[in-house]
Amino acid sequence: MSDLNLLFRNRVGIPNDLVITFENLDMVLEKTAETIPFENLCIIKKKTTEITKKNLLNKIIFNNEGGICYELNSIFFYFLLENGLNASLVRGVVYDNNAQQWNTMGKTHVANVMKHNGQLYIIDTGFGGNLPLKPVPFTGETITSNNGEFRVKKEETDYGDYIFYMKLKNKDNDWKKGYAFDSKEVFNDVSMLNEVQNIILKHPDSPFNKRPLITRLTDRGNETLTETSFTKWEDGNVHKEEIDQIRFKEILKEHFGIESH
């Protein structure tokens, strides 16, 4: 077993002797979502590193940090490959549901595309609180998980031939667009993600280069930390705590396992 495979299992709490299959990926995805936070602290501090397998291991495994889509899904890409699964990466354009328009930064969302028994699926561990927690087929079929309902529909846009849709549990009454992507533009070279990182780091419209955001799913909802508040969703109920910088560092360590320096 490779170092990354073993270390990733230890990080998220998967037995070393468990054979990872398509059928138990939902368990792996849930454990990953509840353990490794979506967070942009390196972007805020402008302390990013080149996207490589070694640097992903250092950040997410050895330093016990999280990351944003291109980091979380690329380390999961390696994990899928090292367990014999057929995975590639794809870039997409996120839809801004508040503004009712596609974002202006281009294809900055990164997800996994997996092939199983001739069928393609989106596997996404890097979409903040919008994680499907299960493989989502390209057939338009609705997949239901602890986090809501999800589907991938064939739909032509300027950004590709499919759209990922979501309807989050206890939050959404209607379907919302997540992101559009092109199924013909998959790739296996994570160095291509350095362009994504550079856009997110520098683009004036980037939502991730202005203020800290840390979030992870829990078995009852999710937790989200910003510099001014800590919000917990549990069983459909929301509790929001206004915080200062001292409390921010406490919560960052206590709830997300990240030491603030």
Tab-separated table of N, CA and C in Angstrom, residues 25-177:
chain	number	residue	atom	x	y	z
A	25	LEU	N	-17.893	3.632	-1.675
A	25	LEU	CA	-17.379	4.995	-1.808
A	25	LEU	C	-18.193	6.001	-1.009
A	26	ASP	N	-19.503	5.769	-0.848
A	26	ASP	CA	-20.312	6.721	-0.078
A	26	ASP	C	-19.807	6.833	1.353
A	27	MET	N	-19.393	5.715	1.951
A	27	MET	CA	-18.822	5.748	3.298
A	27	MET	C	-17.521	6.542	3.312
A	28	VAL	N	-16.680	6.316	2.303
A	28	VAL	CA	-15.398	7.027	2.211
A	28	VAL	C	-15.637	8.528	2.048
A	29	LEU	N	-16.603	8.893	1.200
A	29	LEU	CA	-16.902	10.300	0.955
A	29	LEU	C	-17.446	10.982	2.211
A	30	GLU	N	-18.292	10.297	2.965
A	30	GLU	CA	-18.817	10.868	4.213
A	30	GLU	C	-17.698	11.094	5.217
A	31	LYS	N	-16.835	10.116	5.386
A	31	LYS	CA	-15.734	10.249	6.341
A	31	LYS	C	-14.789	11.381	5.934
A	32	THR	N	-14.539	11.494	4.644
A	32	THR	CA	-13.667	12.566	4.143
A	32	THR	C	-14.282	13.931	4.407
A	33	ALA	N	-15.578	14.076	4.130
A	33	ALA	CA	-16.266	15.355	4.313
A	33	ALA	C	-16.338	15.775	5.769
A	34	GLU	N	-16.431	14.794	6.671
A	34	GLU	CA	-16.540	15.102	8.095
A	34	GLU	C	-15.182	15.298	8.763
A	35	THR	N	-14.110	14.937	8.066
A	35	THR	CA	-12.768	15.008	8.654
A	35	THR	C	-11.932	16.146	8.088
A	36	ILE	N	-11.918	16.286	6.772
A	36	ILE	CA	-11.037	17.268	6.131
A	36	ILE	C	-11.850	18.500	5.749
A	37	PRO	N	-11.594	19.645	6.373
A	37	PRO	CA	-12.411	20.834	6.109
A	37	PRO	C	-12.112	21.493	4.770
A	38	PHE	N	-13.124	22.134	4.240
A	38	PHE	CA	-12.960	23.063	3.120
A	38	PHE	C	-12.491	24.373	3.733
A	39	GLU	N	-11.310	24.846	3.362
A	39	GLU	CA	-10.795	26.083	3.977
A	39	GLU	C	-9.805	26.780	3.057
A	40	ASN	N	-9.722	28.104	3.213
A	40	ASN	CA	-8.926	28.937	2.315
A	40	ASN	C	-7.820	29.706	3.037
A	41	LEU	N	-7.346	29.192	4.165
A	41	LEU	CA	-6.412	29.967	4.982
A	41	LEU	C	-5.091	30.259	4.265
A	42	CYS	N	-4.587	29.321	3.469
A	42	CYS	CA	-3.343	29.576	2.729
A	42	CYS	C	-3.539	30.633	1.647
A	43	ILE	N	-4.737	30.667	1.063
A	43	ILE	CA	-5.053	31.705	0.082
A	43	ILE	C	-5.052	33.074	0.771
A	44	ILE	N	-5.705	33.168	1.917
A	44	ILE	CA	-5.780	34.437	2.652
A	44	ILE	C	-4.380	34.911	3.060
A	45	LYS	N	-3.544	33.977	3.516
A	45	LYS	CA	-2.197	34.335	3.967
A	45	LYS	C	-1.204	34.466	2.813
A	46	LYS	N	-1.683	34.146	1.582
A	46	LYS	CA	-0.806	34.152	0.404
A	46	LYS	C	0.409	33.259	0.620
A	47	LYS	N	0.140	32.070	1.167
A	47	LYS	CA	1.202	31.091	1.418
A	47	LYS	C	0.901	29.796	0.667
A	48	THR	N	0.548	29.927	-0.595
A	48	THR	CA	0.245	28.754	-1.400
A	48	THR	C	1.537	28.110	-1.900
A	49	THR	N	1.424	26.828	-2.250
A	49	THR	CA	2.548	26.097	-2.832
A	49	THR	C	2.101	25.488	-4.156
A	50	GLU	N	3.061	25.070	-4.952
A	50	GLU	CA	2.744	24.412	-6.216
A	50	GLU	C	1.906	23.163	-5.951
A	51	ILE	N	0.945	22.878	-6.849
A	51	ILE	CA	0.094	21.707	-6.676
A	51	ILE	C	0.842	20.473	-7.160
A	52	THR	N	1.346	19.694	-6.205
A	52	THR	CA	2.005	18.424	-6.501
A	52	THR	C	1.512	17.401	-5.481
A	53	LYS	N	1.730	16.152	-5.781
A	53	LYS	CA	1.344	15.078	-4.850
A	53	LYS	C	2.030	15.266	-3.494
A	54	LYS	N	3.309	15.591	-3.529
A	54	LYS	CA	4.077	15.783	-2.290
A	54	LYS	C	3.531	16.949	-1.478
A	55	ASN	N	3.254	18.073	-2.119
A	55	ASN	CA	2.756	19.247	-1.401
A	55	ASN	C	1.348	19.035	-0.866
A	56	LEU	N	0.522	18.287	-1.590
A	56	LEU	CA	-0.816	17.957	-1.092
A	56	LEU	C	-0.721	17.097	0.164
A	57	LEU	N	0.194	16.135	0.153
A	57	LEU	CA	0.411	15.303	1.343
A	57	LEU	C	0.857	16.149	2.530
A	58	ASN	N	1.800	17.046	2.296
A	58	ASN	CA	2.307	17.896	3.376
A	58	ASN	C	1.188	18.728	3.990
A	59	LYS	N	0.375	19.334	3.130
A	59	LYS	CA	-0.651	20.252	3.604
A	59	LYS	C	-1.797	19.526	4.309
A	60	ILE	N	-2.371	18.544	3.619
A	60	ILE	CA	-3.618	17.941	4.097
A	60	ILE	C	-3.374	16.803	5.082
A	61	ILE	N	-2.285	16.079	4.905
A	61	ILE	CA	-2.017	14.941	5.789
A	61	ILE	C	-1.090	15.332	6.948
A	62	PHE	N	0.124	15.775	6.628
A	62	PHE	CA	1.105	16.015	7.683
A	62	PHE	C	0.805	17.271	8.502
A	63	ASN	N	0.287	18.326	7.861
A	63	ASN	CA	-0.038	19.556	8.589
A	63	ASN	C	-1.477	19.576	9.104
A	64	ASN	N	-2.239	18.526	8.772
A	64	ASN	CA	-3.619	18.392	9.277
A	64	ASN	C	-4.514	19.557	8.856
A	65	GLU	N	-4.268	20.104	7.656
A	65	GLU	CA	-5.073	21.207	7.153
A	65	GLU	C	-6.146	20.666	6.208
A	66	GLY	N	-6.933	21.579	5.643
A	66	GLY	CA	-7.890	21.206	4.614
A	66	GLY	C	-7.446	21.833	3.308
A	67	GLY	N	-8.414	22.374	2.575
A	67	GLY	CA	-8.086	23.031	1.331
A	67	GLY	C	-9.354	23.411	0.597
A	68	ILE	N	-9.188	23.933	-0.615
A	68	ILE	CA	-10.367	24.200	-1.433
A	68	ILE	C	-10.407	23.182	-2.568
A	69	CYS	N	-11.330	23.353	-3.498
A	69	CYS	CA	-11.697	22.273	-4.416
A	69	CYS	C	-10.511	21.613	-5.109
A	70	TYR	N	-9.580	22.416	-5.611
A	70	TYR	CA	-8.504	21.836	-6.412
A	70	TYR	C	-7.529	21.034	-5.549
A	71	GLU	N	-7.481	21.314	-4.246
A	71	GLU	CA	-6.635	20.536	-3.341
A	71	GLU	C	-7.365	19.286	-2.848
A	72	LEU	N	-8.592	19.463	-2.397
A	72	LEU	CA	-9.350	18.344	-1.836
A	72	LEU	C	-9.654	17.287	-2.894
A	73	ASN	N	-10.046	17.717	-4.074
A	73	ASN	CA	-10.378	16.733	-5.101
A	73	ASN	C	-9.146	16.132	-5.758
A	74	SER	N	-8.023	16.844	-5.764
A	74	SER	CA	-6.831	16.243	-6.362
A	74	SER	C	-6.198	15.204	-5.443
A	75	ILE	N	-6.216	15.413	-4.122
A	75	ILE	CA	-5.685	14.363	-3.249
A	75	ILE	C	-6.626	13.155	-3.257
A	76	PHE	N	-7.937	13.413	-3.397
A	76	PHE	CA	-8.884	12.302	-3.498
A	76	PHE	C	-8.719	11.577	-4.834
A	77	PHE	N	-8.357	12.290	-5.878
A	77	PHE	CA	-8.042	11.702	-7.177
A	77	PHE	C	-6.921	10.674	-7.031
A	78	TYR	N	-5.854	11.058	-6.344
A	78	TYR	CA	-4.755	10.115	-6.117
A	78	TYR	C	-5.216	8.911	-5.300
A	79	PHE	N	-6.042	9.152	-4.290
A	79	PHE	CA	-6.548	8.062	-3.462
A	79	PHE	C	-7.370	7.082	-4.302
A	80	LEU	N	-8.221	7.604	-5.179
A	80	LEU	CA	-9.023	6.739	-6.055
A	80	LEU	C	-8.120	5.901	-6.957
A	81	LEU	N	-7.136	6.538	-7.574
A	81	LEU	CA	-6.234	5.817	-8.468
A	81	LEU	C	-5.486	4.718	-7.736
A	82	GLU	N	-5.008	5.032	-6.542
A	82	GLU	CA	-4.192	4.068	-5.821
A	82	GLU	C	-5.019	2.915	-5.247
A	83	ASN	N	-6.337	3.042	-5.328
A	83	ASN	CA	-7.223	1.938	-4.951
A	83	ASN	C	-7.845	1.275	-6.185
A	84	GLY	N	-7.234	1.521	-7.347
A	84	GLY	CA	-7.614	0.812	-8.553
A	84	GLY	C	-8.874	1.302	-9.228
A	85	LEU	N	-9.321	2.510	-8.897
A	85	LEU	CA	-10.537	3.048	-9.496
A	85	LEU	C	-10.188	3.981	-10.649
A	86	ASN	N	-11.097	4.088	-11.596
A	86	ASN	CA	-10.853	4.812	-12.850
A	86	ASN	C	-11.311	6.261	-12.696
A	87	ALA	N	-10.374	7.151	-12.361
A	87	ALA	CA	-10.716	8.545	-12.074
A	87	ALA	C	-9.919	9.503	-12.938
A	88	SER	N	-10.530	10.642	-13.212
A	88	SER	CA	-9.879	11.771	-13.867
A	88	SER	C	-10.375	13.042	-13.188
A	89	LEU	N	-9.776	14.164	-13.553
A	89	LEU	CA	-10.188	15.455	-13.017
A	89	LEU	C	-10.891	16.266	-14.098
A	90	VAL	N	-11.774	17.162	-13.670
A	90	VAL	CA	-12.466	18.039	-14.604
A	90	VAL	C	-12.614	19.416	-13.970
A	91	ARG	N	-12.593	20.464	-14.809
A	91	ARG	CA	-12.789	21.825	-14.321
A	91	ARG	C	-14.164	22.334	-14.728
A	92	GLY	N	-14.801	23.099	-13.835
A	92	GLY	CA	-16.126	23.616	-14.132
A	92	GLY	C	-16.271	25.078	-13.728
A	93	VAL	N	-17.359	25.675	-14.186
A	93	VAL	CA	-17.690	27.061	-13.851
A	93	VAL	C	-18.850	27.057	-12.866
A	94	VAL	N	-18.660	27.683	-11.714
A	94	VAL	CA	-19.665	27.702	-10.656
A	94	VAL	C	-20.757	28.714	-10.981
A	95	TYR	N	-21.989	28.354	-10.609
A	95	TYR	CA	-23.128	29.253	-10.806
A	95	TYR	C	-23.381	30.037	-9.521
A	96	ASP	N	-23.518	31.352	-9.658
A	96	ASP	CA	-23.838	32.219	-8.526
A	96	ASP	C	-25.353	32.323	-8.436
A	97	ASN	N	-25.949	31.583	-7.492
A	97	ASN	CA	-27.406	31.547	-7.407
A	97	ASN	C	-27.992	32.852	-6.888
A	98	ASN	N	-27.226	33.616	-6.127
A	98	ASN	CA	-27.723	34.916	-5.656
A	98	ASN	C	-27.818	35.910	-6.811
A	99	ALA	N	-26.791	35.944	-7.638
A	99	ALA	CA	-26.773	36.877	-8.777
A	99	ALA	C	-27.448	36.298	-10.011
A	100	GLN	N	-27.769	34.992	-9.946
A	100	GLN	CA	-28.393	34.307	-11.085
A	100	GLN	C	-27.542	34.413	-12.348
A	101	GLN	N	-26.241	34.104	-12.185
A	101	GLN	CA	-25.340	34.117	-13.334
A	101	GLN	C	-24.127	33.234	-13.052
A	102	TRP	N	-23.465	32.819	-14.125
A	102	TRP	CA	-22.230	32.050	-13.980
A	102	TRP	C	-21.121	32.989	-13.510
A	103	ASN	N	-20.229	32.463	-12.668
A	103	ASN	CA	-19.179	33.351	-12.160
A	103	ASN	C	-18.222	33.755	-13.278
A	104	THR	N	-17.499	34.820	-13.025
A	104	THR	CA	-16.709	35.466	-14.076
A	104	THR	C	-15.257	34.993	-14.118
A	105	MET	N	-14.904	34.026	-13.279
A	105	MET	CA	-13.492	33.629	-13.184
A	105	MET	C	-13.131	32.481	-14.114
A	106	GLY	N	-14.108	31.929	-14.805
A	106	GLY	CA	-13.825	30.793	-15.674
A	106	GLY	C	-13.921	29.477	-14.930
A	107	LYS	N	-13.212	28.488	-15.448
A	107	LYS	CA	-13.340	27.121	-14.927
A	107	LYS	C	-12.442	26.917	-13.704
A	108	THR	N	-12.903	27.392	-12.576
A	108	THR	CA	-12.102	27.327	-11.352
A	108	THR	C	-12.580	26.276	-10.354
A	109	HIS	N	-13.714	25.611	-10.637
A	109	HIS	CA	-14.080	24.497	-9.760
A	109	HIS	C	-13.476	23.217	-10.320
A	110	VAL	N	-12.989	22.379	-9.424
A	110	VAL	CA	-12.360	21.118	-9.812
A	110	VAL	C	-13.081	19.976	-9.122
A	111	ALA	N	-13.419	18.932	-9.883
A	111	ALA	CA	-14.075	17.744	-9.337
A	111	ALA	C	-13.467	16.506	-9.990
A	112	ASN	N	-13.844	15.342	-9.478
A	112	ASN	CA	-13.429	14.080	-10.073
A	112	ASN	C	-14.521	13.524	-10.967
A	113	VAL	N	-14.113	12.933	-12.070
A	113	VAL	CA	-15.007	12.146	-12.912
A	113	VAL	C	-14.524	10.697	-12.840
A	114	MET	N	-15.440	9.790	-12.505
A	114	MET	CA	-15.075	8.385	-12.365
A	114	MET	C	-15.894	7.533	-13.323
A	115	LYS	N	-15.254	6.544	-13.902
A	115	LYS	CA	-15.943	5.612	-14.793
A	115	LYS	C	-16.093	4.273	-14.090
A	116	HIS	N	-17.339	3.758	-14.063
A	116	HIS	CA	-17.613	2.476	-13.414
A	116	HIS	C	-18.670	1.733	-14.233
A	117	ASN	N	-18.317	0.531	-14.667
A	117	ASN	CA	-19.229	-0.279	-15.490
A	117	ASN	C	-19.769	0.491	-16.691
A	118	GLY	N	-18.884	1.257	-17.324
A	118	GLY	CA	-19.269	1.982	-18.521
A	118	GLY	C	-20.034	3.268	-18.282
A	119	GLN	N	-20.298	3.596	-17.017
A	119	GLN	CA	-21.060	4.797	-16.673
A	119	GLN	C	-20.140	5.833	-16.023
A	120	LEU	N	-20.375	7.117	-16.331
A	120	LEU	CA	-19.590	8.196	-15.736
A	120	LEU	C	-20.313	8.779	-14.524
A	121	TYR	N	-19.515	9.194	-13.528
A	121	TYR	CA	-20.040	9.774	-12.290
A	121	TYR	C	-19.190	10.968	-11.880
A	122	ILE	N	-19.829	11.966	-11.300
A	122	ILE	CA	-19.108	13.039	-10.596
A	122	ILE	C	-18.868	12.575	-9.164
A	123	ILE	N	-17.621	12.743	-8.723
A	123	ILE	CA	-17.267	12.516	-7.321
A	123	ILE	C	-16.608	13.791	-6.835
A	124	ASP	N	-17.253	14.461	-5.875
A	124	ASP	CA	-16.825	15.798	-5.477
A	124	ASP	C	-16.643	15.868	-3.962
A	125	THR	N	-15.406	16.103	-3.538
A	125	THR	CA	-15.111	16.278	-2.116
A	125	THR	C	-14.693	17.719	-1.812
A	126	GLY	N	-14.896	18.633	-2.775
A	126	GLY	CA	-14.368	19.989	-2.611
A	126	GLY	C	-15.338	21.102	-2.929
A	127	PHE	N	-16.640	20.885	-2.658
A	127	PHE	CA	-17.623	21.924	-2.992
A	127	PHE	C	-18.259	22.488	-1.717
A	128	GLY	N	-17.405	22.739	-0.724
A	128	GLY	CA	-17.863	23.365	0.525
A	128	GLY	C	-18.947	22.551	1.217
A	129	GLY	N	-20.064	23.221	1.526
A	129	GLY	CA	-21.177	22.548	2.181
A	129	GLY	C	-22.113	21.859	1.213
A	130	ASN	N	-21.742	21.823	-0.079
A	130	ASN	CA	-22.644	21.306	-1.115
A	130	ASN	C	-22.274	19.905	-1.581
A	131	LEU	N	-21.609	19.133	-0.744
A	131	LEU	CA	-21.087	17.840	-1.165
A	131	LEU	C	-22.183	16.796	-1.304
A	132	PRO	N	-22.165	16.045	-2.411
A	132	PRO	CA	-23.193	15.024	-2.599
A	132	PRO	C	-22.999	13.777	-1.739
A	133	LEU	N	-21.760	13.523	-1.299
A	133	LEU	CA	-21.441	12.396	-0.424
A	133	LEU	C	-21.639	11.034	-1.083
A	134	LYS	N	-21.959	11.020	-2.350
A	134	LYS	CA	-22.103	9.788	-3.120
A	134	LYS	C	-21.699	10.082	-4.558
A	135	PRO	N	-21.314	9.058	-5.317
A	135	PRO	CA	-21.117	9.273	-6.757
A	135	PRO	C	-22.439	9.679	-7.408
A	136	VAL	N	-22.372	10.678	-8.298
A	136	VAL	CA	-23.579	11.170	-8.969
A	136	VAL	C	-23.470	10.853	-10.456
A	137	PRO	N	-24.353	10.006	-10.987
A	137	PRO	CA	-24.233	9.581	-12.386
A	137	PRO	C	-24.586	10.686	-13.367
A	138	PHE	N	-24.045	10.570	-14.562
A	138	PHE	CA	-24.303	11.546	-15.624
A	138	PHE	C	-25.670	11.345	-16.281
A	139	THR	N	-26.493	10.476	-15.742
A	139	THR	CA	-27.764	10.101	-16.373
A	139	THR	C	-28.915	11.045	-16.047
A	140	GLY	N	-28.696	11.973	-15.090
A	140	GLY	CA	-29.785	12.831	-14.629
A	140	GLY	C	-30.542	12.247	-13.453
A	141	GLU	N	-30.204	11.025	-13.069
A	141	GLU	CA	-30.856	10.375	-11.918
A	141	GLU	C	-30.559	11.154	-10.639
A	142	THR	N	-31.577	11.312	-9.788
A	142	THR	CA	-31.398	11.996	-8.505
A	142	THR	C	-30.792	11.045	-7.479
A	143	ILE	N	-29.712	11.493	-6.856
A	143	ILE	CA	-29.042	10.742	-5.792
A	143	ILE	C	-29.329	11.447	-4.477
A	144	THR	N	-29.761	10.698	-3.481
A	144	THR	CA	-30.086	11.266	-2.167
A	144	THR	C	-29.065	10.808	-1.136
A	145	SER	N	-28.563	11.771	-0.342
A	145	SER	CA	-27.615	11.459	0.731
A	145	SER	C	-28.023	12.228	1.982
A	146	ASN	N	-27.201	12.132	3.019
A	146	ASN	CA	-27.471	12.871	4.256
A	146	ASN	C	-27.425	14.379	4.057
A	147	ASN	N	-26.852	14.832	2.938
A	147	ASN	CA	-26.708	16.268	2.702
A	147	ASN	C	-27.747	16.822	1.725
A	148	GLY	N	-28.592	15.975	1.167
A	148	GLY	CA	-29.619	16.473	0.257
A	148	GLY	C	-29.774	15.623	-0.988
A	149	GLU	N	-30.221	16.258	-2.064
A	149	GLU	CA	-30.428	15.584	-3.340
A	149	GLU	C	-29.529	16.222	-4.401
A	150	PHE	N	-29.025	15.374	-5.305
A	150	PHE	CA	-28.043	15.831	-6.282
A	150	PHE	C	-28.266	15.110	-7.602
A	151	ARG	N	-27.956	15.790	-8.700
A	151	ARG	CA	-28.055	15.152	-10.005
A	151	ARG	C	-27.132	15.860	-10.987
A	152	VAL	N	-26.752	15.156	-12.034
A	152	VAL	CA	-25.947	15.700	-13.119
A	152	VAL	C	-26.745	15.515	-14.401
A	153	LYS	N	-27.089	16.628	-15.051
A	153	LYS	CA	-27.933	16.586	-16.244
A	153	LYS	C	-27.152	17.009	-17.478
A	154	LYS	N	-27.415	16.322	-18.568
A	154	LYS	CA	-26.811	16.728	-19.844
A	154	LYS	C	-27.510	17.988	-20.304
A	155	GLU	N	-26.766	19.064	-20.385
A	155	GLU	CA	-27.345	20.380	-20.681
A	155	GLU	C	-26.247	21.264	-21.258
A	156	GLU	N	-26.429	21.732	-22.455
A	156	GLU	CA	-25.399	22.525	-23.117
A	156	GLU	C	-25.366	23.960	-22.573
A	157	THR	N	-24.175	24.415	-22.229
A	157	THR	CA	-23.945	25.813	-21.860
A	157	THR	C	-22.671	26.271	-22.571
A	158	ASP	N	-22.305	27.522	-22.371
A	158	ASP	CA	-21.040	28.013	-22.917
A	158	ASP	C	-19.839	27.340	-22.266
A	159	TYR	N	-20.080	26.591	-21.176
A	159	TYR	CA	-18.980	26.052	-20.377
A	159	TYR	C	-18.899	24.530	-20.414
A	160	GLY	N	-19.761	23.898	-21.213
A	160	GLY	CA	-19.685	22.452	-21.309
A	160	GLY	C	-21.022	21.823	-21.610
A	161	ASP	N	-21.067	20.495	-21.438
A	161	ASP	CA	-22.259	19.746	-21.833
A	161	ASP	C	-23.042	19.158	-20.659
A	162	TYR	N	-22.609	19.422	-19.425
A	162	TYR	CA	-23.330	18.912	-18.248
A	162	TYR	C	-23.398	19.983	-17.158
A	163	ILE	N	-24.437	19.872	-16.321
A	163	ILE	CA	-24.572	20.740	-15.143
A	163	ILE	C	-24.822	19.878	-13.911
A	164	PHE	N	-24.104	20.189	-12.846
A	164	PHE	CA	-24.309	19.571	-11.536
A	164	PHE	C	-25.338	20.396	-10.775
A	165	TYR	N	-26.419	19.734	-10.333
A	165	TYR	CA	-27.492	20.396	-9.588
A	165	TYR	C	-27.545	19.872	-8.154
A	166	MET	N	-28.099	20.702	-7.259
A	166	MET	CA	-28.192	20.309	-5.848
A	166	MET	C	-29.460	20.871	-5.213
A	167	LYS	N	-29.932	20.150	-4.214
A	167	LYS	CA	-31.036	20.619	-3.379
A	167	LYS	C	-30.693	20.187	-1.955
A	168	LEU	N	-30.108	21.118	-1.201
A	168	LEU	CA	-29.535	20.776	0.097
A	168	LEU	C	-30.605	20.513	1.153
A	169	LYS	N	-30.352	19.516	1.962
A	169	LYS	CA	-31.275	19.124	3.028
A	169	LYS	C	-31.456	20.262	4.036
A	170	ASN	N	-32.688	20.544	4.374
A	170	ASN	CA	-33.060	21.571	5.356
A	170	ASN	C	-32.708	22.996	4.925
A	171	LYS	N	-32.286	23.175	3.664
A	171	LYS	CA	-31.897	24.515	3.219
A	171	LYS	C	-32.588	24.937	1.921
A	172	ASP	N	-32.709	24.026	0.976
A	172	ASP	CA	-33.243	24.373	-0.343
A	172	ASP	C	-34.597	23.720	-0.589
A	173	ASN	N	-35.526	24.520	-1.068
A	173	ASN	CA	-36.818	23.967	-1.487
A	173	ASN	C	-36.824	23.597	-2.959
A	174	ASP	N	-35.966	24.234	-3.728
A	174	ASP	CA	-35.903	24.006	-5.168
A	174	ASP	C	-34.493	23.635	-5.580
A	175	TRP	N	-34.394	23.044	-6.761
A	175	TRP	CA	-33.086	22.700	-7.306
A	175	TRP	C	-32.292	23.968	-7.628
A	176	LYS	N	-30.978	23.905	-7.370
A	176	LYS	CA	-30.079	25.003	-7.695
A	176	LYS	C	-28.929	24.480	-8.558
A	177	LYS	N	-28.495	25.316	-9.485
A	177	LYS	CA	-27.317	24.969	-10.270
A	177	LYS	C	-26.076	25.052	-9.392
